[in-house]
Amino acid sequence: MSTPVWITATPPATHGELHVGHLAGPYVAADVLARFLRAEGEPVRFTTGTADHASSVHVRALRAGRKPEEVAEGYRAAITSDWLRSGVEFDHIVRPRQDKGYRGRLTELFRQLYADGVIAARTRLTPYCEPCGRWLHGAHVTGTCPHCAAVGDGGMCHECARPNDGGDLLDPHCALCDSPALPRRCRRLYIPLEPYREALAEYWAATGLPPRLAALCESLVEDGLPDIAVSHPAEWGLPVPVDGFPEHRIDGCFEAAAMHLFGHGDRPLPERSVHFCGFGHAFCHAVLLPVLLFAQGLKLPQHFCVNEAYVIEDEALVWGSGQKAWALDLITEYGSDTLRRHVLQARPLGRRTAFHADRLAAARRELDESWNNWLSGLFAAVREECAGLVPAALPGGSGWEVLERRLLRGLEDLREAYSPDAFDPRRAVALLDEMVRATADFGHVNAHEADRPAAGRHLPVLAAQLAVARALAAWARPVMPEGADRLAAALKAEPGGPVSAAALVPPAPGTRLAPPSGPVFGF
């Protein structure tokens, strides 16, 4: 057995629930790739974690008057439940506060990097809030990014993805009391990246980065690779296991990068890995994670699937009384099939896009008016004309040969859209829709065969449509696993299976179909 393809997705911070923008980013898309590769028989390890020690968790707790561990645990449970209900199936989700051995492995890595000189102490100006009596880092401080002038937090700019040291933020303010932050000298621990200039440049050249990520990495090299703070004086997080920093906690970006290594476990590093992330989180995975590996004498071939932000422009959709945009609400109202196909169609590639509720409703209409309408008509015809049994006939009918060729050509494009090298789930959705529409048209054109004097001329038409339905149970499963499995059960077929031409055959003659009482896809 070859080393599994390692698929990772950015660990979300547990300071709130998932909304539709999170699902439109890395998670559903990564699940599509994992499902396709598994169906092909390739071993896959699909992992993520939850960033329970993020500074945003502490800020949320302080604002709510709660303990940060309560906030982290509550939202971690909500996030993992949303993944499950949306059909995103990880092999392992790292739970920093529960997984046995996590704290020991992470602190041992930190301690070893310090001993090897990879981590070093530096004294820099750091924002401080006098009214709160607190050093400000990460989500505790807001200001203007010194690189792109976007308003954001300390640490990583989610607009340009470049790191800032907190002290170089322009007009920094405390996120809790909004008081202007004062710069004070603070001794912290850093990873200087400049010693890894050549190794990173070689790694990035071999990886084939997406254009915007390549531009970020090249600009970092051109400007001089920065020192990245990996500790902060703070109250929340894993304690720094180094003498001289008793009140410091390990930085969240360092932990997010190291968390992936813990999630992979003690297995040999794979020959190939694919990381899904939003551009704003790309630095941790394209820069810091390789450095952690280099420092241990390891290299990890990575491919990056980077999305831009899928934003909720109308805050009332999240916080107000209007239609909700939380993942839980949308899954409850629309079902996983509708939500998954919508976020794949709307996945923001190369540009920021915004959520529009009417487009989600349009995705449901497409399933109802095209997919489910065709399938319900097909099941009704089999029930009325064949007593609910698969007819003993080979696929046929007027135009079947043409339709079959089109389906097989579409299958080649579909496999390409699912593949890691040309991954394009939006294209996959469009191809599947076209296959359904073409097959529904074929059924309508040939519906009059039942009215011709010669008996049985309509049976090959039914067999042909059943063959397409059986194929779609496999071909559509990476995108809409819930409906695909429901369709397979209706056809008495094994769920899943490769996205291949072998699936384009009807169920065995005489099989009694078991169509669901409601829609096959969505609800």
Short mmCIF file of C-alpha atoms in Angstrom, two decimals:
data_model
loop_
_atom_site.label_atom_id
_atom_site.label_comp_id
_atom_site.label_asym_id
_atom_site.label_seq_id
_atom_site.Cartn_x
_atom_site.Cartn_y
_atom_site.Cartn_z
CA MET A 1 0.00 0.00 0.00
CA SER A 2 1.44 3.37 -0.99
CA THR A 3 1.71 6.26 1.45
CA PRO A 4 -1.70 7.98 1.69
CA VAL A 5 -2.27 11.30 0.01
CA TRP A 6 -2.42 13.75 2.90
CA ILE A 7 -5.22 16.32 2.58
CA THR A 8 -5.34 19.08 5.18
CA ALA A 9 -7.65 22.02 5.83
CA THR A 10 -7.02 25.07 7.99
CA PRO A 11 -8.00 24.57 11.65
CA PRO A 12 -10.75 27.10 12.45
CA ALA A 13 -10.57 29.18 15.63
CA THR A 14 -13.22 28.13 18.14
CA HIS A 15 -14.49 31.62 18.95
CA GLY A 16 -17.73 31.20 16.99
CA GLU A 17 -19.80 28.89 14.82
CA LEU A 18 -19.17 28.16 11.16
CA HIS A 19 -21.08 30.26 8.65
CA VAL A 20 -21.60 29.64 4.97
CA GLY A 21 -18.38 31.47 4.11
CA HIS A 22 -16.31 28.93 6.02
CA LEU A 23 -17.91 26.03 4.14
CA ALA A 24 -17.37 27.84 0.83
CA GLY A 25 -13.67 28.02 1.66
CA PRO A 26 -11.56 24.96 2.39
CA TYR A 27 -13.80 22.37 4.01
CA VAL A 28 -16.38 21.15 1.48
CA ALA A 29 -13.90 21.44 -1.38
CA ALA A 30 -11.30 19.37 0.49
CA ASP A 31 -13.95 16.75 1.25
CA VAL A 32 -14.81 16.51 -2.47
CA LEU A 33 -11.19 15.70 -3.31
CA ALA A 34 -10.90 13.20 -0.46
CA ARG A 35 -14.08 11.38 -1.53
CA PHE A 36 -12.98 11.22 -5.16
CA LEU A 37 -9.56 9.80 -4.35
CA ARG A 38 -10.98 7.24 -1.92
CA ALA A 39 -13.48 6.10 -4.56
CA GLU A 40 -10.55 5.66 -6.94
CA GLY A 41 -8.94 3.32 -4.45
CA GLU A 42 -6.18 5.73 -3.43
CA PRO A 43 -5.31 5.77 0.28
CA VAL A 44 -6.15 9.17 1.76
CA ARG A 45 -5.59 10.77 5.13
CA PHE A 46 -7.83 13.84 5.58
CA THR A 47 -7.09 15.89 8.69
CA THR A 48 -7.69 19.21 10.38
CA GLY A 49 -8.02 20.47 13.93
CA THR A 50 -9.57 23.26 15.92
CA ALA A 51 -7.55 26.30 16.98
CA ASP A 52 -8.77 26.27 20.58
CA HIS A 53 -5.86 28.36 21.83
CA ALA A 54 -6.32 31.22 19.34
CA SER A 55 -6.24 34.69 20.85
CA SER A 56 -9.72 35.31 19.40
CA VAL A 57 -11.06 32.64 21.77
CA HIS A 58 -9.69 34.58 24.74
CA VAL A 59 -11.11 37.86 23.45
CA ARG A 60 -14.54 36.26 22.96
CA ALA A 61 -14.40 34.88 26.50
CA LEU A 62 -13.42 38.23 28.03
CA ARG A 63 -16.26 39.99 26.22
CA ALA A 64 -18.78 37.40 27.37
CA GLY A 65 -17.46 37.10 30.92
CA ARG A 66 -16.77 33.39 30.43
CA LYS A 67 -13.80 31.09 30.77
CA PRO A 68 -11.88 30.64 27.50
CA GLU A 69 -11.94 26.85 27.84
CA GLU A 70 -15.75 26.98 27.97
CA VAL A 71 -15.86 29.09 24.82
CA ALA A 72 -13.40 26.83 23.02
CA GLU A 73 -15.15 23.61 23.97
CA GLY A 74 -18.63 24.88 23.15
CA TYR A 75 -17.75 26.16 19.70
CA ARG A 76 -15.50 23.18 18.97
CA ALA A 77 -18.49 20.89 19.48
CA ALA A 78 -20.65 23.13 17.26
CA ILE A 79 -18.04 23.26 14.49
CA THR A 80 -17.44 19.51 14.40
CA SER A 81 -21.21 18.94 14.36
CA ASP A 82 -21.57 21.32 11.39
CA TRP A 83 -18.84 19.44 9.51
CA LEU A 84 -20.61 16.17 10.14
CA ARG A 85 -24.01 17.45 9.07
CA SER A 86 -22.58 18.99 5.91
CA GLY A 87 -20.98 15.68 4.94
CA VAL A 88 -17.36 16.72 5.56
CA GLU A 89 -15.72 13.53 6.86
CA PHE A 90 -12.24 13.91 8.34
CA ASP A 91 -10.08 10.95 9.28
CA HIS A 92 -8.84 12.90 12.27
CA ILE A 93 -9.75 16.23 13.87
CA VAL A 94 -7.07 17.32 16.33
CA ARG A 95 -8.56 18.44 19.64
CA PRO A 96 -5.78 20.40 21.34
CA ARG A 97 -7.29 20.19 24.80
CA GLN A 98 -8.41 16.54 24.60
CA ASP A 99 -6.07 14.56 22.34
CA LYS A 100 -3.68 12.45 24.35
CA GLY A 101 -0.06 13.42 23.79
CA TYR A 102 -0.84 16.66 21.93
CA ARG A 103 0.51 19.06 24.51
CA GLY A 104 3.61 16.96 25.08
CA ARG A 105 4.41 16.65 21.37
CA LEU A 106 3.93 20.35 20.70
CA THR A 107 5.95 21.55 23.65
CA GLU A 108 8.72 19.06 22.90
CA LEU A 109 8.93 20.38 19.32
CA PHE A 110 9.09 23.95 20.63
CA ARG A 111 11.76 23.03 23.18
CA GLN A 112 13.87 21.22 20.56
CA LEU A 113 13.68 24.11 18.10
CA TYR A 114 14.83 26.47 20.85
CA ALA A 115 17.70 24.17 21.77
CA ASP A 116 18.75 23.98 18.10
CA GLY A 117 18.74 27.78 17.75
CA VAL A 118 15.79 27.83 15.34
CA ILE A 119 13.84 29.80 17.95
CA ALA A 120 15.65 32.77 19.46
CA ALA A 121 14.82 35.62 21.86
CA ARG A 122 14.35 39.16 20.56
CA THR A 123 13.30 42.41 22.22
CA ARG A 124 10.83 44.42 20.18
CA LEU A 125 8.21 47.12 20.70
CA THR A 126 4.87 45.49 21.48
CA PRO A 127 1.45 47.11 21.98
CA TYR A 128 0.29 47.40 25.58
CA CYS A 129 -3.08 48.51 26.99
CA GLU A 130 -2.70 50.42 30.25
CA PRO A 131 -6.42 50.45 31.21
CA CYS A 132 -6.62 46.67 30.77
CA GLY A 133 -3.12 46.02 32.08
CA ARG A 134 -2.50 43.60 29.23
CA TRP A 135 0.04 43.02 26.46
CA LEU A 136 -1.78 43.03 23.12
CA HIS A 137 -1.20 40.41 20.45
CA GLY A 138 -3.33 38.73 17.80
CA ALA A 139 -7.04 39.46 18.21
CA HIS A 140 -6.35 41.56 21.34
CA VAL A 141 -5.14 44.43 19.16
CA THR A 142 -6.68 46.09 16.11
CA GLY A 143 -4.97 48.51 13.77
CA THR A 144 -3.93 49.16 10.21
CA CYS A 145 -1.71 46.67 8.40
CA PRO A 146 1.67 48.30 7.63
CA HIS A 147 1.83 46.43 4.31
CA CYS A 148 -1.62 46.88 2.70
CA ALA A 149 -3.37 49.46 4.94
CA ALA A 150 -6.26 47.08 5.69
CA VAL A 151 -7.80 47.22 9.14
CA GLY A 152 -7.19 44.03 11.04
CA ASP A 153 -5.67 42.25 14.01
CA GLY A 154 -2.12 41.69 15.10
CA GLY A 155 -0.11 38.74 13.83
CA MET A 156 -1.40 37.92 10.35
CA CYS A 157 -3.25 40.26 8.01
CA HIS A 158 -6.21 38.41 6.53
CA GLU A 159 -6.21 40.73 3.50
CA CYS A 160 -2.61 40.54 2.27
CA ALA A 161 -1.60 37.46 4.34
CA ARG A 162 1.64 39.12 5.44
CA PRO A 163 2.67 38.94 9.08
CA ASN A 164 3.02 41.92 11.34
CA ASP A 165 4.71 41.99 14.71
CA GLY A 166 1.96 43.89 16.50
CA GLY A 167 4.32 46.74 17.23
CA ASP A 168 4.39 47.77 13.58
CA LEU A 169 0.59 48.04 13.31
CA LEU A 170 -0.50 51.59 12.54
CA ASP A 171 -2.85 53.24 15.04
CA PRO A 172 -3.14 50.16 17.29
CA HIS A 173 -6.05 49.98 19.74
CA CYS A 174 -7.11 47.51 22.39
CA ALA A 175 -9.83 45.24 21.00
CA LEU A 176 -11.60 45.16 24.37
CA CYS A 177 -11.66 48.77 25.60
CA ASP A 178 -10.66 50.55 22.36
CA SER A 179 -7.96 52.49 24.17
CA PRO A 180 -4.94 53.48 22.09
CA ALA A 181 -2.17 50.94 22.58
CA LEU A 182 1.20 52.11 23.84
CA PRO A 183 4.44 50.64 22.45
CA ARG A 184 6.59 48.99 25.09
CA ARG A 185 9.72 46.93 24.86
CA CYS A 186 8.96 43.25 25.28
CA ARG A 187 11.26 40.25 25.09
CA ARG A 188 9.65 37.41 23.12
CA LEU A 189 10.67 34.29 21.21
CA TYR A 190 10.95 34.36 17.42
CA ILE A 191 11.77 32.16 14.46
CA PRO A 192 14.06 34.16 12.13
CA LEU A 193 13.10 33.08 8.59
CA GLU A 194 16.05 34.60 6.74
CA PRO A 195 18.33 31.56 7.32
CA TYR A 196 15.80 29.51 5.35
CA ARG A 197 15.71 31.82 2.32
CA GLU A 198 17.28 29.38 -0.14
CA ALA A 199 15.37 26.35 1.18
CA LEU A 200 12.06 28.19 0.98
CA ALA A 201 12.74 29.56 -2.50
CA GLU A 202 13.61 26.08 -3.74
CA TYR A 203 10.54 24.61 -2.03
CA TRP A 204 8.18 27.24 -3.49
CA ALA A 205 9.62 26.77 -6.98
CA ALA A 206 9.04 23.00 -6.80
CA THR A 207 5.55 23.36 -5.34
CA GLY A 208 4.02 25.41 -8.13
CA LEU A 209 2.19 27.94 -5.97
CA PRO A 210 -1.05 29.62 -7.08
CA PRO A 211 -0.25 33.06 -8.55
CA ARG A 212 -1.34 35.23 -5.61
CA LEU A 213 0.42 32.99 -3.10
CA ALA A 214 3.54 32.99 -5.30
CA ALA A 215 3.45 36.79 -5.38
CA LEU A 216 3.23 36.86 -1.58
CA CYS A 217 6.18 34.52 -1.14
CA GLU A 218 8.31 36.33 -3.70
CA SER A 219 7.60 39.69 -2.07
CA LEU A 220 8.62 38.27 1.31
CA VAL A 221 11.95 37.17 -0.17
CA GLU A 222 12.46 40.49 -1.94
CA ASP A 223 11.74 42.52 1.21
CA GLY A 224 13.76 40.27 3.48
CA LEU A 225 12.17 37.37 5.29
CA PRO A 226 10.88 38.51 8.69
CA ASP A 227 11.33 37.19 12.19
CA ILE A 228 8.07 35.56 13.28
CA ALA A 229 7.02 35.84 16.93
CA VAL A 230 6.16 32.41 18.34
CA SER A 231 5.46 33.47 21.92
CA HIS A 232 3.53 36.23 23.67
CA PRO A 233 2.97 37.30 27.26
CA ALA A 234 -0.63 36.12 27.61
CA GLU A 235 -3.14 34.35 29.84
CA TRP A 236 -4.48 31.81 27.31
CA GLY A 237 -2.70 29.10 25.37
CA LEU A 238 -0.02 26.50 25.88
CA PRO A 239 2.79 27.67 28.21
CA VAL A 240 6.16 28.25 26.59
CA PRO A 241 8.43 25.36 27.73
CA VAL A 242 11.54 27.53 27.88
CA ASP A 243 13.13 29.06 30.96
CA GLY A 244 12.93 32.82 31.23
CA PHE A 245 9.45 33.21 29.75
CA PRO A 246 7.17 32.12 32.62
CA GLU A 247 4.08 34.08 31.54
CA HIS A 248 4.39 33.48 27.82
CA ARG A 249 2.13 31.32 25.67
CA ILE A 250 2.91 29.63 22.33
CA ASP A 251 1.69 31.65 19.35
CA GLY A 252 -1.44 30.44 17.56
CA CYS A 253 0.14 30.41 14.08
CA PHE A 254 3.00 28.22 15.30
CA GLU A 255 0.49 25.90 16.94
CA ALA A 256 -1.69 25.73 13.81
CA ALA A 257 1.30 24.69 11.70
CA ALA A 258 2.52 22.15 14.26
CA MET A 259 -1.02 20.83 14.72
CA HIS A 260 -0.95 19.42 11.19
CA LEU A 261 2.11 17.36 12.05
CA PHE A 262 0.38 15.96 15.13
CA GLY A 263 -2.70 15.16 13.05
CA HIS A 264 -0.61 13.19 10.58
CA GLY A 265 0.86 11.19 13.42
CA ASP A 266 4.01 9.09 13.36
CA ARG A 267 3.41 7.87 9.81
CA PRO A 268 6.06 8.54 7.16
CA LEU A 269 5.46 11.84 5.38
CA PRO A 270 3.54 11.25 2.14
CA GLU A 271 4.84 11.60 -1.36
CA ARG A 272 2.08 14.11 -1.93
CA SER A 273 -0.04 16.42 0.20
CA VAL A 274 -2.77 18.90 -0.68
CA HIS A 275 -3.56 21.79 1.62
CA PHE A 276 -6.81 23.75 1.45
CA CYS A 277 -6.89 27.21 3.02
CA GLY A 278 -8.13 30.72 2.63
CA PHE A 279 -5.52 33.16 1.34
CA GLY A 280 -5.52 35.03 4.65
CA HIS A 281 -4.25 31.89 6.40
CA ALA A 282 -1.73 30.87 3.74
CA PHE A 283 1.40 32.15 5.52
CA CYS A 284 1.24 29.55 8.29
CA HIS A 285 1.08 26.70 5.80
CA ALA A 286 3.20 27.92 2.92
CA VAL A 287 5.96 29.51 5.00
CA LEU A 288 5.97 28.48 8.65
CA LEU A 289 5.09 24.79 8.27
CA PRO A 290 7.89 24.13 5.72
CA VAL A 291 10.36 25.85 8.05
CA LEU A 292 9.31 23.61 10.95
CA LEU A 293 9.96 20.62 8.69
CA PHE A 294 13.27 21.97 7.35
CA ALA A 295 14.46 22.43 10.91
CA GLN A 296 13.88 18.71 11.48
CA GLY A 297 15.57 17.69 8.24
CA LEU A 298 12.26 16.93 6.52
CA LYS A 299 10.59 18.05 3.31
CA LEU A 300 6.93 17.76 2.41
CA PRO A 301 5.78 18.11 -1.21
CA GLN A 302 2.65 20.25 -1.03
CA HIS A 303 -0.02 21.39 -3.44
CA PHE A 304 -2.11 24.36 -2.39
CA CYS A 305 -5.80 24.94 -3.10
CA VAL A 306 -6.26 28.54 -2.00
CA ASN A 307 -9.57 30.36 -1.94
CA GLU A 308 -10.34 34.01 -1.38
CA ALA A 309 -12.90 35.22 1.15
CA TYR A 310 -16.59 34.41 0.74
CA VAL A 311 -18.01 37.24 2.79
CA ILE A 312 -21.34 37.94 4.43
CA GLU A 313 -21.79 41.59 3.46
CA ASP A 314 -25.10 42.00 5.27
CA GLU A 315 -24.27 41.49 8.94
CA ALA A 316 -27.99 41.14 9.70
CA LEU A 317 -27.83 37.75 8.01
CA VAL A 318 -25.51 36.61 10.78
CA TRP A 319 -26.28 38.77 13.78
CA GLY A 320 -29.69 40.28 13.07
CA SER A 321 -33.19 38.99 12.59
CA GLY A 322 -33.02 38.37 8.85
CA GLN A 323 -32.36 35.09 7.07
CA LYS A 324 -29.44 33.39 8.78
CA ALA A 325 -26.11 32.54 7.22
CA TRP A 326 -24.88 30.19 9.94
CA ALA A 327 -23.99 26.77 8.60
CA LEU A 328 -26.31 25.04 11.08
CA ASP A 329 -29.32 27.11 10.03
CA LEU A 330 -28.67 26.62 6.32
CA ILE A 331 -28.10 22.87 6.61
CA THR A 332 -31.32 22.55 8.59
CA GLU A 333 -33.31 24.53 6.02
CA TYR A 334 -31.73 23.38 2.76
CA GLY A 335 -29.96 20.09 3.52
CA SER A 336 -26.35 19.17 2.85
CA ASP A 337 -26.78 18.44 -0.89
CA THR A 338 -28.10 21.92 -1.67
CA LEU A 339 -25.62 23.69 0.57
CA ARG A 340 -22.61 21.74 -0.71
CA ARG A 341 -23.38 22.32 -4.38
CA HIS A 342 -24.03 26.01 -3.67
CA VAL A 343 -20.75 26.65 -1.87
CA LEU A 344 -18.86 24.78 -4.60
CA GLN A 345 -20.52 26.88 -7.30
CA ALA A 346 -19.86 30.06 -5.33
CA ARG A 347 -16.36 29.10 -4.19
CA PRO A 348 -14.29 32.31 -4.35
CA LEU A 349 -11.30 31.70 -6.62
CA GLY A 350 -9.00 34.58 -7.49
CA ARG A 351 -11.39 37.18 -6.12
CA ARG A 352 -13.51 37.92 -3.07
CA THR A 353 -17.17 37.05 -3.51
CA ALA A 354 -20.25 37.67 -1.39
CA PHE A 355 -23.05 35.43 -0.16
CA HIS A 356 -26.45 35.96 -1.78
CA ALA A 357 -29.35 34.02 -0.32
CA ASP A 358 -31.17 33.98 -3.67
CA ARG A 359 -28.33 31.97 -5.22
CA LEU A 360 -28.64 29.35 -2.52
CA ALA A 361 -32.36 29.18 -3.24
CA ALA A 362 -31.54 28.81 -6.95
CA ALA A 363 -29.35 25.80 -6.13
CA ARG A 364 -32.32 24.15 -4.44
CA ARG A 365 -34.56 24.93 -7.44
CA GLU A 366 -32.03 23.32 -9.77
CA LEU A 367 -32.11 20.12 -7.74
CA ASP A 368 -35.89 20.11 -7.48
CA GLU A 369 -36.76 21.12 -11.03
CA SER A 370 -34.01 19.20 -12.82
CA TRP A 371 -32.52 16.36 -10.78
CA ASN A 372 -35.47 15.36 -8.59
CA ASN A 373 -38.12 15.98 -11.25
CA TRP A 374 -36.32 13.67 -13.68
CA LEU A 375 -35.72 10.96 -11.07
CA SER A 376 -39.27 11.04 -9.72
CA GLY A 377 -40.59 10.73 -13.28
CA LEU A 378 -38.24 7.82 -13.97
CA PHE A 379 -39.22 5.96 -10.81
CA ALA A 380 -42.92 6.54 -11.57
CA ALA A 381 -42.51 5.17 -15.10
CA VAL A 382 -40.75 2.04 -13.82
CA ARG A 383 -43.50 1.54 -11.25
CA GLU A 384 -46.34 2.01 -13.73
CA GLU A 385 -44.88 0.20 -16.74
CA CYS A 386 -42.69 -2.47 -15.10
CA ALA A 387 -44.34 -3.03 -11.71
CA GLY A 388 -41.37 -1.33 -10.04
CA LEU A 389 -38.84 -3.80 -11.46
CA VAL A 390 -35.80 -2.99 -13.58
CA PRO A 391 -36.73 -4.03 -17.14
CA ALA A 392 -34.90 -6.86 -18.89
CA ALA A 393 -33.64 -4.64 -21.70
CA LEU A 394 -30.39 -3.14 -22.86
CA PRO A 395 -30.13 0.67 -22.74
CA GLY A 396 -31.44 2.19 -25.96
CA GLY A 397 -33.86 4.61 -27.54
CA SER A 398 -33.72 7.41 -30.05
CA GLY A 399 -30.48 9.31 -29.54
CA TRP A 400 -29.05 6.97 -26.90
CA GLU A 401 -25.78 6.43 -28.73
CA VAL A 402 -25.27 10.19 -28.98
CA LEU A 403 -26.18 10.72 -25.33
CA GLU A 404 -23.89 7.92 -24.22
CA ARG A 405 -20.95 9.43 -26.11
CA ARG A 406 -21.68 12.82 -24.55
CA LEU A 407 -21.86 11.32 -21.10
CA LEU A 408 -18.53 9.56 -21.53
CA ARG A 409 -16.89 12.72 -22.85
CA GLY A 410 -18.36 14.59 -19.89
CA LEU A 411 -17.02 11.88 -17.63
CA GLU A 412 -13.46 12.60 -18.79
CA ASP A 413 -13.95 16.28 -17.97
CA LEU A 414 -15.55 15.36 -14.64
CA ARG A 415 -12.60 13.19 -13.63
CA GLU A 416 -10.25 16.02 -14.50
CA ALA A 417 -12.32 18.48 -12.43
CA TYR A 418 -12.13 16.10 -9.47
CA SER A 419 -8.40 15.39 -9.82
CA PRO A 420 -5.75 17.11 -7.63
CA ASP A 421 -3.84 18.52 -10.61
CA ALA A 422 -6.82 20.31 -12.17
CA PHE A 423 -9.19 20.46 -9.20
CA ASP A 424 -12.27 22.51 -10.10
CA PRO A 425 -15.39 21.52 -8.16
CA ARG A 426 -17.38 24.36 -9.72
CA ARG A 427 -16.78 22.76 -13.11
CA ALA A 428 -17.81 19.38 -11.67
CA VAL A 429 -21.19 20.77 -10.58
CA ALA A 430 -21.78 22.27 -14.03
CA LEU A 431 -20.90 18.99 -15.75
CA LEU A 432 -23.23 16.98 -13.52
CA ASP A 433 -26.07 19.43 -14.16
CA GLU A 434 -25.56 19.14 -17.91
CA MET A 435 -25.62 15.34 -17.73
CA VAL A 436 -28.92 15.39 -15.84
CA ARG A 437 -30.53 17.87 -18.21
CA ALA A 438 -29.40 15.92 -21.28
CA THR A 439 -30.75 12.68 -19.83
CA ALA A 440 -34.05 14.29 -18.85
CA ASP A 441 -34.41 15.60 -22.42
CA PHE A 442 -33.67 12.12 -23.73
CA GLY A 443 -36.44 10.74 -21.53
CA HIS A 444 -38.96 13.33 -22.69
CA VAL A 445 -38.15 12.79 -26.37
CA ASN A 446 -38.55 9.03 -26.00
CA ALA A 447 -41.61 9.08 -23.74
CA HIS A 448 -43.84 8.49 -26.77
CA GLU A 449 -42.26 5.09 -27.40
CA ALA A 450 -44.81 3.67 -24.96
CA ASP A 451 -47.61 4.80 -27.31
CA ARG A 452 -46.29 2.91 -30.35
CA PRO A 453 -48.00 -0.36 -31.32
CA ALA A 454 -44.94 -2.54 -30.95
CA ALA A 455 -44.76 -3.75 -27.37
CA GLY A 456 -41.74 -3.09 -25.20
CA ARG A 457 -40.15 -0.29 -27.23
CA HIS A 458 -40.12 1.95 -24.13
CA LEU A 459 -38.19 -0.54 -21.99
CA PRO A 460 -34.69 0.25 -23.43
CA VAL A 461 -35.41 3.93 -22.76
CA LEU A 462 -36.09 3.19 -19.11
CA ALA A 463 -32.99 0.99 -18.92
CA ALA A 464 -30.88 3.80 -20.41
CA GLN A 465 -32.10 6.32 -17.84
CA LEU A 466 -31.58 3.84 -15.01
CA ALA A 467 -28.00 3.39 -16.24
CA VAL A 468 -27.42 7.14 -15.99
CA ALA A 469 -29.04 7.25 -12.56
CA ARG A 470 -26.76 4.47 -11.36
CA ALA A 471 -23.74 6.28 -12.76
CA LEU A 472 -24.74 9.50 -11.04
CA ALA A 473 -24.90 7.69 -7.71
CA ALA A 474 -21.11 7.32 -8.09
CA TRP A 475 -20.25 10.35 -10.21
CA ALA A 476 -22.10 12.89 -8.04
CA ARG A 477 -21.10 11.41 -4.69
CA PRO A 478 -18.03 13.62 -4.11
CA VAL A 479 -20.28 16.69 -4.47
CA MET A 480 -23.55 15.48 -2.89
CA PRO A 481 -22.88 12.33 -0.87
CA GLU A 482 -26.21 12.29 0.98
CA GLY A 483 -28.35 12.33 -2.16
CA ALA A 484 -25.98 10.03 -4.05
CA ASP A 485 -26.23 7.39 -1.34
CA ARG A 486 -30.02 7.82 -1.28
CA LEU A 487 -30.06 7.25 -5.04
CA ALA A 488 -27.84 4.16 -4.73
CA ALA A 489 -30.19 2.74 -2.11
CA ALA A 490 -33.18 3.37 -4.38
CA LEU A 491 -31.45 1.45 -7.19
CA LYS A 492 -30.27 -1.32 -4.83
CA ALA A 493 -26.69 -0.47 -5.80
CA GLU A 494 -23.57 -0.28 -3.66
CA PRO A 495 -22.91 3.33 -2.60
CA GLY A 496 -19.84 5.09 -3.90
CA GLY A 497 -17.52 3.45 -6.34
CA PRO A 498 -15.09 4.99 -8.84
CA VAL A 499 -16.08 7.86 -11.09
CA SER A 500 -15.73 5.66 -14.15
CA ALA A 501 -17.55 4.41 -17.22
CA ALA A 502 -18.14 1.07 -15.47
CA ALA A 503 -20.91 2.73 -13.45
CA LEU A 504 -22.93 3.55 -16.58
CA VAL A 505 -25.00 0.35 -16.53
CA PRO A 506 -28.53 -0.23 -15.25
CA PRO A 507 -29.22 -2.32 -12.14
CA ALA A 508 -29.69 -6.04 -12.73
CA PRO A 509 -32.97 -6.89 -14.54
CA GLY A 510 -35.72 -7.76 -12.12
CA THR A 511 -34.29 -5.63 -9.30
CA ARG A 512 -37.12 -4.06 -7.34
CA LEU A 513 -36.47 -0.35 -6.96
CA ALA A 514 -37.00 1.36 -3.62
CA PRO A 515 -37.38 5.08 -4.36
CA PRO A 516 -37.53 7.37 -1.32
CA SER A 517 -40.81 8.94 -0.28
CA GLY A 518 -39.34 12.42 -0.73
CA PRO A 519 -36.73 14.07 -2.95
CA VAL A 520 -33.56 12.14 -3.74
CA PHE A 521 -31.26 15.17 -3.60
CA GLY A 522 -31.83 17.84 -0.96
CA PHE A 523 -35.19 18.26 0.68
#
